[in-house]
mmCIF file of C-alpha atoms and ligand atoms in Angstrom:
data_model
loop_
_atom_site.group_PDB
_atom_site.id
_atom_site.type_symbol
_atom_site.label_atom_id
_atom_site.label_comp_id
_atom_site.label_asym_id
_atom_site.label_seq_id
_atom_site.Cartn_x
_atom_site.Cartn_y
_atom_site.Cartn_z
ATOM 1 C CA MET A 17 152.399 146.750 178.044
ATOM 2 C CA LYS A 18 152.447 142.989 177.573
ATOM 3 C CA GLU A 19 149.752 140.332 177.952
ATOM 4 C CA ILE A 20 147.166 142.216 175.905
ATOM 5 C CA VAL A 21 143.649 140.782 175.537
ATOM 6 C CA ASP A 22 141.732 141.517 172.316
ATOM 7 C CA SER A 23 138.147 141.045 173.469
ATOM 8 C CA HIS A 24 136.358 140.836 170.095
ATOM 9 C CA VAL A 25 137.796 139.057 167.055
ATOM 10 C CA HIS A 26 135.965 137.123 164.323
ATOM 11 C CA VAL A 27 138.717 134.534 164.396
ATOM 12 C CA SER A 28 137.555 132.389 161.503
ATOM 13 C CA LEU A 29 138.266 135.377 159.227
ATOM 14 C CA LEU A 30 141.747 136.006 160.621
ATOM 15 C CA PRO A 31 144.574 134.899 158.295
ATOM 16 C CA PHE A 32 147.448 132.950 159.838
ATOM 17 C CA GLU A 33 149.686 136.018 159.443
ATOM 18 C CA GLY A 34 147.163 137.983 161.487
ATOM 19 C CA TRP A 35 147.601 135.593 164.420
ATOM 20 C CA GLU A 36 151.345 135.891 164.049
ATOM 21 C CA SER A 37 151.339 139.719 163.979
ATOM 22 C CA MET A 38 149.036 139.912 166.987
ATOM 23 C CA ALA A 39 151.277 137.563 168.965
ATOM 24 C CA LEU A 40 154.372 139.606 168.055
ATOM 25 C CA ALA A 41 152.602 142.788 169.191
ATOM 26 C CA GLY A 42 151.880 141.374 172.665
ATOM 27 C CA VAL A 43 148.365 139.920 172.310
ATOM 28 C CA ARG A 44 148.181 136.834 174.556
ATOM 29 C CA LYS A 45 144.453 136.157 174.809
ATOM 30 C CA ILE A 46 141.669 136.555 172.281
ATOM 31 C CA ILE A 47 137.931 136.243 172.723
ATOM 32 C CA GLY A 48 136.666 134.929 169.389
ATOM 33 C CA TYR A 49 133.098 135.401 168.174
ATOM 34 C CA SER A 50 130.942 133.801 165.573
ATOM 35 C CA LEU A 51 129.686 135.715 162.559
ATOM 36 C CA PHE A 52 128.702 134.055 159.322
ATOM 37 C CA PHE A 53 127.397 136.813 157.103
ATOM 38 C CA GLY A 54 124.177 135.793 155.347
ATOM 39 C CA ALA A 55 123.881 132.334 156.952
ATOM 40 C CA LYS A 56 120.708 130.634 155.665
ATOM 41 C CA HIS A 57 120.852 127.223 157.353
ATOM 42 C CA ALA A 58 121.447 126.053 160.914
ATOM 43 C CA GLU A 59 124.136 123.675 159.587
ATOM 44 C CA THR A 60 126.106 126.645 158.256
ATOM 45 C CA LEU A 61 126.448 127.945 161.803
ATOM 46 C CA PHE A 62 127.200 124.502 163.241
ATOM 47 C CA ASP A 63 130.081 124.135 160.763
ATOM 48 C CA HIS A 64 131.191 127.680 161.533
ATOM 49 C CA PHE A 65 131.274 126.952 165.303
ATOM 50 C CA HIS A 66 133.163 123.728 164.599
ATOM 51 C CA GLN A 67 135.751 125.585 162.543
ATOM 52 C CA MET A 68 136.364 128.067 165.391
ATOM 53 C CA LEU A 69 136.746 125.232 167.877
ATOM 54 C CA THR A 70 139.233 123.342 165.688
ATOM 55 C CA LEU A 71 141.168 125.382 163.104
ATOM 56 C CA SER A 72 141.066 128.696 165.005
ATOM 57 C CA MET A 73 142.040 126.983 168.280
ATOM 58 C CA SER A 74 144.973 125.353 166.538
ATOM 59 C CA ASN A 75 146.110 128.607 164.851
ATOM 60 C CA ALA A 76 145.965 130.349 168.230
ATOM 61 C CA ALA A 77 148.023 127.644 169.936
ATOM 62 C CA LYS A 78 150.641 127.692 167.160
ATOM 63 C CA ASN A 79 151.148 131.377 167.905
ATOM 64 C CA GLY A 80 151.164 131.156 171.692
ATOM 65 C CA ILE A 81 147.765 132.846 172.022
ATOM 66 C CA LYS A 82 144.981 131.542 174.239
ATOM 67 C CA LEU A 83 141.672 131.589 172.389
ATOM 68 C CA TYR A 84 138.298 131.571 174.143
ATOM 69 C CA VAL A 85 135.248 131.224 171.950
ATOM 70 C CA ALA A 86 131.710 132.548 172.124
ATOM 71 C CA ILE A 87 129.034 131.137 169.848
ATOM 72 C CA GLY A 88 125.655 132.481 168.833
ATOM 73 C CA ILE A 89 123.481 133.876 166.060
ATOM 74 C CA HIS A 90 124.719 137.245 164.781
ATOM 75 C CA PRO A 91 121.897 139.485 163.500
ATOM 76 C CA MET A 92 123.583 139.720 160.072
ATOM 77 C CA GLY A 93 123.297 135.963 159.568
ATOM 78 C CA ILE A 94 120.058 134.577 161.010
ATOM 79 C CA PRO A 95 119.260 131.185 159.414
ATOM 80 C CA ASP A 96 115.685 130.465 158.332
ATOM 81 C CA ASP A 97 115.639 127.554 160.797
ATOM 82 C CA TRP A 98 117.233 129.562 163.619
ATOM 83 C CA PRO A 99 115.297 127.830 166.451
ATOM 84 C CA ARG A 100 117.434 124.735 165.739
ATOM 85 C CA VAL A 101 120.550 126.752 166.536
ATOM 86 C CA ILE A 102 118.971 128.045 169.744
ATOM 87 C CA GLY A 103 118.221 124.435 170.721
ATOM 88 C CA ALA A 104 121.878 123.464 170.225
ATOM 89 C CA LEU A 105 123.503 126.398 172.058
ATOM 90 C CA PRO A 106 123.425 124.802 175.549
ATOM 91 C CA SER A 107 125.400 121.786 174.305
ATOM 92 C CA TYR A 108 128.115 124.131 172.938
ATOM 93 C CA LEU A 109 128.288 125.984 176.247
ATOM 94 C CA LYS A 110 129.408 122.744 177.882
ATOM 95 C CA MET A 111 132.404 122.394 175.552
ATOM 96 C CA SER A 112 135.862 123.347 176.717
ATOM 97 C CA GLY A 113 137.001 126.757 175.521
ATOM 98 C CA VAL A 114 133.449 128.087 175.019
ATOM 99 C CA ILE A 115 132.909 130.993 177.403
ATOM 100 C CA GLY A 116 129.648 132.631 176.366
ATOM 101 C CA LEU A 117 127.226 133.796 173.691
ATOM 102 C CA GLY A 118 128.310 136.230 170.997
ATOM 103 C CA GLU A 119 128.211 138.089 168.881
ATOM 104 C CA ILE A 120 124.480 138.551 169.253
ATOM 105 C CA GLY A 121 122.237 141.605 169.232
ATOM 106 C CA LEU A 122 120.186 143.834 166.977
ATOM 107 C CA HIS A 123 121.332 145.260 163.648
ATOM 108 C CA GLU A 124 118.204 146.575 161.957
ATOM 109 C CA GLY A 125 116.171 146.030 165.087
ATOM 110 C CA ASN A 126 113.202 144.226 163.474
ATOM 111 C CA LYS A 127 110.891 141.780 165.262
ATOM 112 C CA ARG A 128 112.752 138.694 164.077
ATOM 113 C CA GLU A 129 116.091 140.010 165.351
ATOM 114 C CA GLN A 130 114.433 140.914 168.638
ATOM 115 C CA GLU A 131 113.033 137.410 169.020
ATOM 116 C CA VAL A 132 116.411 135.782 168.255
ATOM 117 C CA LEU A 133 118.160 138.069 170.757
ATOM 118 C CA HIS A 134 115.511 137.404 173.406
ATOM 119 C CA GLU A 135 115.900 133.614 173.090
ATOM 120 C CA GLN A 136 119.705 133.839 173.260
ATOM 121 C CA LEU A 137 119.714 136.107 176.302
ATOM 122 C CA LYS A 138 117.399 133.652 178.054
ATOM 123 C CA ILE A 139 120.068 130.980 177.556
ATOM 124 C CA ALA A 140 122.892 133.309 178.665
ATOM 125 C CA LYS A 141 120.951 134.063 181.835
ATOM 126 C CA GLU A 142 120.119 130.435 182.530
ATOM 127 C CA TYR A 143 123.727 129.288 182.058
ATOM 128 C CA ARG A 144 125.129 132.431 183.725
ATOM 129 C CA VAL A 145 127.551 133.129 180.866
ATOM 130 C CA PRO A 146 128.599 136.475 179.368
ATOM 131 C CA ALA A 147 126.724 137.774 176.316
ATOM 132 C CA ILE A 148 128.487 139.989 173.815
ATOM 133 C CA ILE A 149 126.117 142.419 172.191
ATOM 134 C CA HIS A 150 126.446 144.109 168.805
ATOM 135 C CA THR A 151 125.361 147.708 168.232
ATOM 136 C CA PRO A 152 124.864 148.920 164.652
ATOM 137 C CA PRO A 153 126.130 152.058 162.904
ATOM 138 C CA GLN A 154 122.617 153.515 162.549
ATOM 139 C CA ASN A 155 119.786 154.291 165.027
ATOM 140 C CA ARG A 156 122.241 153.562 167.800
ATOM 141 C CA VAL A 157 120.476 155.100 170.776
ATOM 142 C CA GLU A 158 117.092 153.601 169.884
ATOM 143 C CA ILE A 159 118.587 150.145 169.244
ATOM 144 C CA THR A 160 120.708 150.170 172.398
ATOM 145 C CA GLU A 161 117.613 151.108 174.412
ATOM 146 C CA LYS A 162 115.670 148.251 172.818
ATOM 147 C CA THR A 163 118.523 145.813 173.545
ATOM 148 C CA ILE A 164 118.611 146.849 177.196
ATOM 149 C CA GLU A 165 114.821 146.524 177.397
ATOM 150 C CA ILE A 166 115.011 142.934 176.099
ATOM 151 C CA ALA A 167 117.877 142.087 178.483
ATOM 152 C CA ALA A 168 115.967 143.496 181.433
ATOM 153 C CA SER A 169 112.829 141.574 180.423
ATOM 154 C CA VAL A 170 114.652 138.231 180.637
ATOM 155 C CA GLY A 171 116.436 139.232 183.865
ATOM 156 C CA MET A 172 119.928 139.117 182.367
ATOM 157 C CA GLU A 173 122.586 140.154 184.874
ATOM 158 C CA PRO A 174 123.871 143.523 183.521
ATOM 159 C CA GLY A 175 127.463 142.849 184.605
ATOM 160 C CA LYS A 176 127.552 139.808 182.313
ATOM 161 C CA MET A 177 126.644 141.853 179.246
ATOM 162 C CA ILE A 178 129.277 143.438 177.066
ATOM 163 C CA ILE A 179 127.630 146.063 174.885
ATOM 164 C CA ASP A 180 130.070 146.514 172.069
ATOM 165 C CA HIS A 181 131.063 149.301 169.701
ATOM 166 C CA ALA A 182 130.458 151.840 172.483
ATOM 167 C CA ASN A 183 130.903 155.507 171.706
ATOM 168 C CA LEU A 184 129.964 158.829 173.305
ATOM 169 C CA ASP A 185 126.368 158.457 172.066
ATOM 170 C CA ILE A 186 125.553 155.298 174.061
ATOM 171 C CA ILE A 187 128.147 155.143 176.854
ATOM 172 C CA ASP A 188 125.742 156.605 179.438
ATOM 173 C CA LEU A 189 123.018 154.082 178.506
ATOM 174 C CA ILE A 190 125.536 151.245 178.949
ATOM 175 C CA GLU A 191 126.844 152.595 182.255
ATOM 176 C CA ASP A 192 123.383 153.318 183.669
ATOM 177 C CA PHE A 193 122.347 149.727 182.936
ATOM 178 C CA GLY A 194 125.553 148.398 184.509
ATOM 179 C CA ALA A 195 126.859 146.579 181.421
ATOM 180 C CA VAL A 196 130.498 146.523 180.315
ATOM 181 C CA PRO A 197 131.297 148.789 177.342
ATOM 182 C CA GLY A 198 133.104 147.114 174.446
ATOM 183 C CA LEU A 199 135.627 149.540 172.952
ATOM 184 C CA THR A 200 136.142 148.789 169.259
ATOM 185 C CA ILE A 201 138.911 150.977 167.912
ATOM 186 C CA ARG A 202 138.420 152.035 164.301
ATOM 187 C CA GLN A 203 140.157 154.445 161.943
ATOM 188 C CA GLU A 204 137.006 156.560 161.937
ATOM 189 C CA GLY A 205 134.471 157.088 164.686
ATOM 190 C CA PHE A 206 135.824 155.537 167.874
ATOM 191 C CA THR A 207 139.537 156.279 167.431
ATOM 192 C CA SER A 208 142.474 156.057 169.843
ATOM 193 C CA GLN A 209 142.432 159.870 170.065
ATOM 194 C CA LEU A 210 138.758 159.947 171.038
ATOM 195 C CA LEU A 211 139.401 157.272 173.668
ATOM 196 C CA LEU A 212 142.349 159.246 175.097
ATOM 197 C CA ASN A 213 140.231 162.419 175.287
ATOM 198 C CA HIS A 214 137.461 160.640 177.215
ATOM 199 C CA LEU A 215 139.434 157.893 178.939
ATOM 200 C CA GLU A 216 137.708 158.305 182.275
ATOM 201 C CA ARG A 217 134.249 157.690 180.788
ATOM 202 C CA PHE A 218 135.430 154.483 179.103
ATOM 203 C CA GLN A 219 137.652 153.034 181.825
ATOM 204 C CA ARG A 220 135.274 150.153 182.640
ATOM 205 C CA GLY A 221 135.532 149.020 179.034
ATOM 206 C CA VAL A 222 137.290 146.232 177.150
ATOM 207 C CA LEU A 223 139.411 147.106 174.109
ATOM 208 C CA ASN A 224 139.005 145.203 170.868
ATOM 209 C CA SER A 225 139.650 145.178 167.130
ATOM 210 C CA ASP A 226 136.358 143.527 166.018
ATOM 211 C CA TYR A 227 138.498 142.017 163.265
ATOM 212 C CA SER A 228 136.351 140.803 160.363
ATOM 213 C CA ASN A 229 136.072 141.330 156.630
ATOM 214 C CA LEU A 230 132.917 143.451 156.776
ATOM 215 C CA LYS A 231 134.856 146.713 156.567
ATOM 216 C CA PRO A 232 138.459 147.914 156.675
ATOM 217 C CA ASN A 233 139.920 146.416 159.855
ATOM 218 C CA ASP A 234 143.229 146.228 161.641
ATOM 219 C CA PRO A 235 144.074 143.148 163.729
ATOM 220 C CA LEU A 236 146.677 145.298 165.524
ATOM 221 C CA SER A 237 144.307 148.049 166.592
ATOM 222 C CA VAL A 238 144.488 147.055 170.283
ATOM 223 C CA PRO A 239 148.321 147.000 170.607
ATOM 224 C CA LYS A 240 148.495 150.210 168.539
ATOM 225 C CA THR A 241 145.974 151.871 170.859
ATOM 226 C CA VAL A 242 147.922 150.732 173.925
ATOM 227 C CA ARG A 243 151.075 152.252 172.451
ATOM 228 C CA TYR A 244 149.272 155.483 171.534
ATOM 229 C CA LEU A 245 147.858 155.830 175.058
ATOM 230 C CA GLU A 246 151.261 155.093 176.623
ATOM 231 C CA LEU A 247 153.033 157.658 174.424
ATOM 232 C CA ASN A 248 150.437 160.287 175.267
ATOM 233 C CA GLY A 249 150.645 160.048 179.030
ATOM 234 C CA ALA A 250 147.532 157.998 179.874
ATOM 235 C CA SER A 251 147.514 156.289 183.266
ATOM 236 C CA PRO A 252 149.281 152.894 183.021
ATOM 237 C CA GLU A 253 146.728 151.504 185.452
ATOM 238 C CA VAL A 254 143.771 152.475 183.251
ATOM 239 C CA ILE A 255 145.556 151.164 180.145
ATOM 240 C CA ALA A 256 146.122 147.809 181.866
ATOM 241 C CA ARG A 257 142.467 147.643 182.860
ATOM 242 C CA ILE A 258 140.972 148.301 179.419
ATOM 243 C CA ALA A 259 143.613 146.250 177.561
ATOM 244 C CA ARG A 260 143.633 143.271 179.902
ATOM 245 C CA TYR A 261 142.146 143.079 183.402
ATOM 246 C CA ASN A 262 138.550 144.169 182.691
ATOM 247 C CA ALA A 263 138.277 141.488 179.994
ATOM 248 C CA GLU A 264 139.881 138.790 182.153
ATOM 249 C CA GLU A 265 137.362 139.578 184.858
ATOM 250 C CA VAL A 266 134.164 139.675 182.809
ATOM 251 C CA PHE A 267 135.047 136.601 180.717
ATOM 252 C CA GLY A 268 136.656 134.688 183.597
ATOM 253 C CA VAL A 269 139.810 133.957 181.571
HETATM 254 ZN ZN1 LIG B 307 131.899 141.903 165.668
#
């Protein structure tokens, strides 16, 4: 399959060779998300957003990849003066190439994270843009339920929410709410094999690598998954949906 979309990449952490390899493997569009681990100041995030909109855009173009960017406050890097970032988000949403808010969500699930998520979802709702939501490795069911509760309380349209790092434990919660499952392929946990075995339950999803430097990651995990599914007899139509069309639809790209 050609024209692959990787729907979750922390592009500022992607080396130039990563862009090149992804392009050679058939990735044509990337949705890039902000994440500045341990950010302490609003300015740190403003510079981070600026870098995505300049250097990352240029690296994408040099490799024939279309990059669409989402900006926001990731729960692993909430600045002390985070309300200043919230105040600036609407002006970023007006910039060309910015398609939504992400990666946002709860990591530990504490009150501060909940407040930051609540304020960001209010903006996503008001500007009718997609919101890409993180789920953590621990307390997953409880935290996904809390996330959905916050989204419902601000009246966020479920179909504009991508709840990422889906797995068998939370897929029913995501589906019942009507959100789009993000399918992050990893060497452990949510693997290509697990996806193949439960393909029907995940067919509304959007494949991604979640490339970052937080843990071992593979920028080619989406093309490799496509190849694995093709070689193991999965429906070409379902492969095309999770590796391209579902993402194009929800992000409007
Ligand atoms: Zn991520």
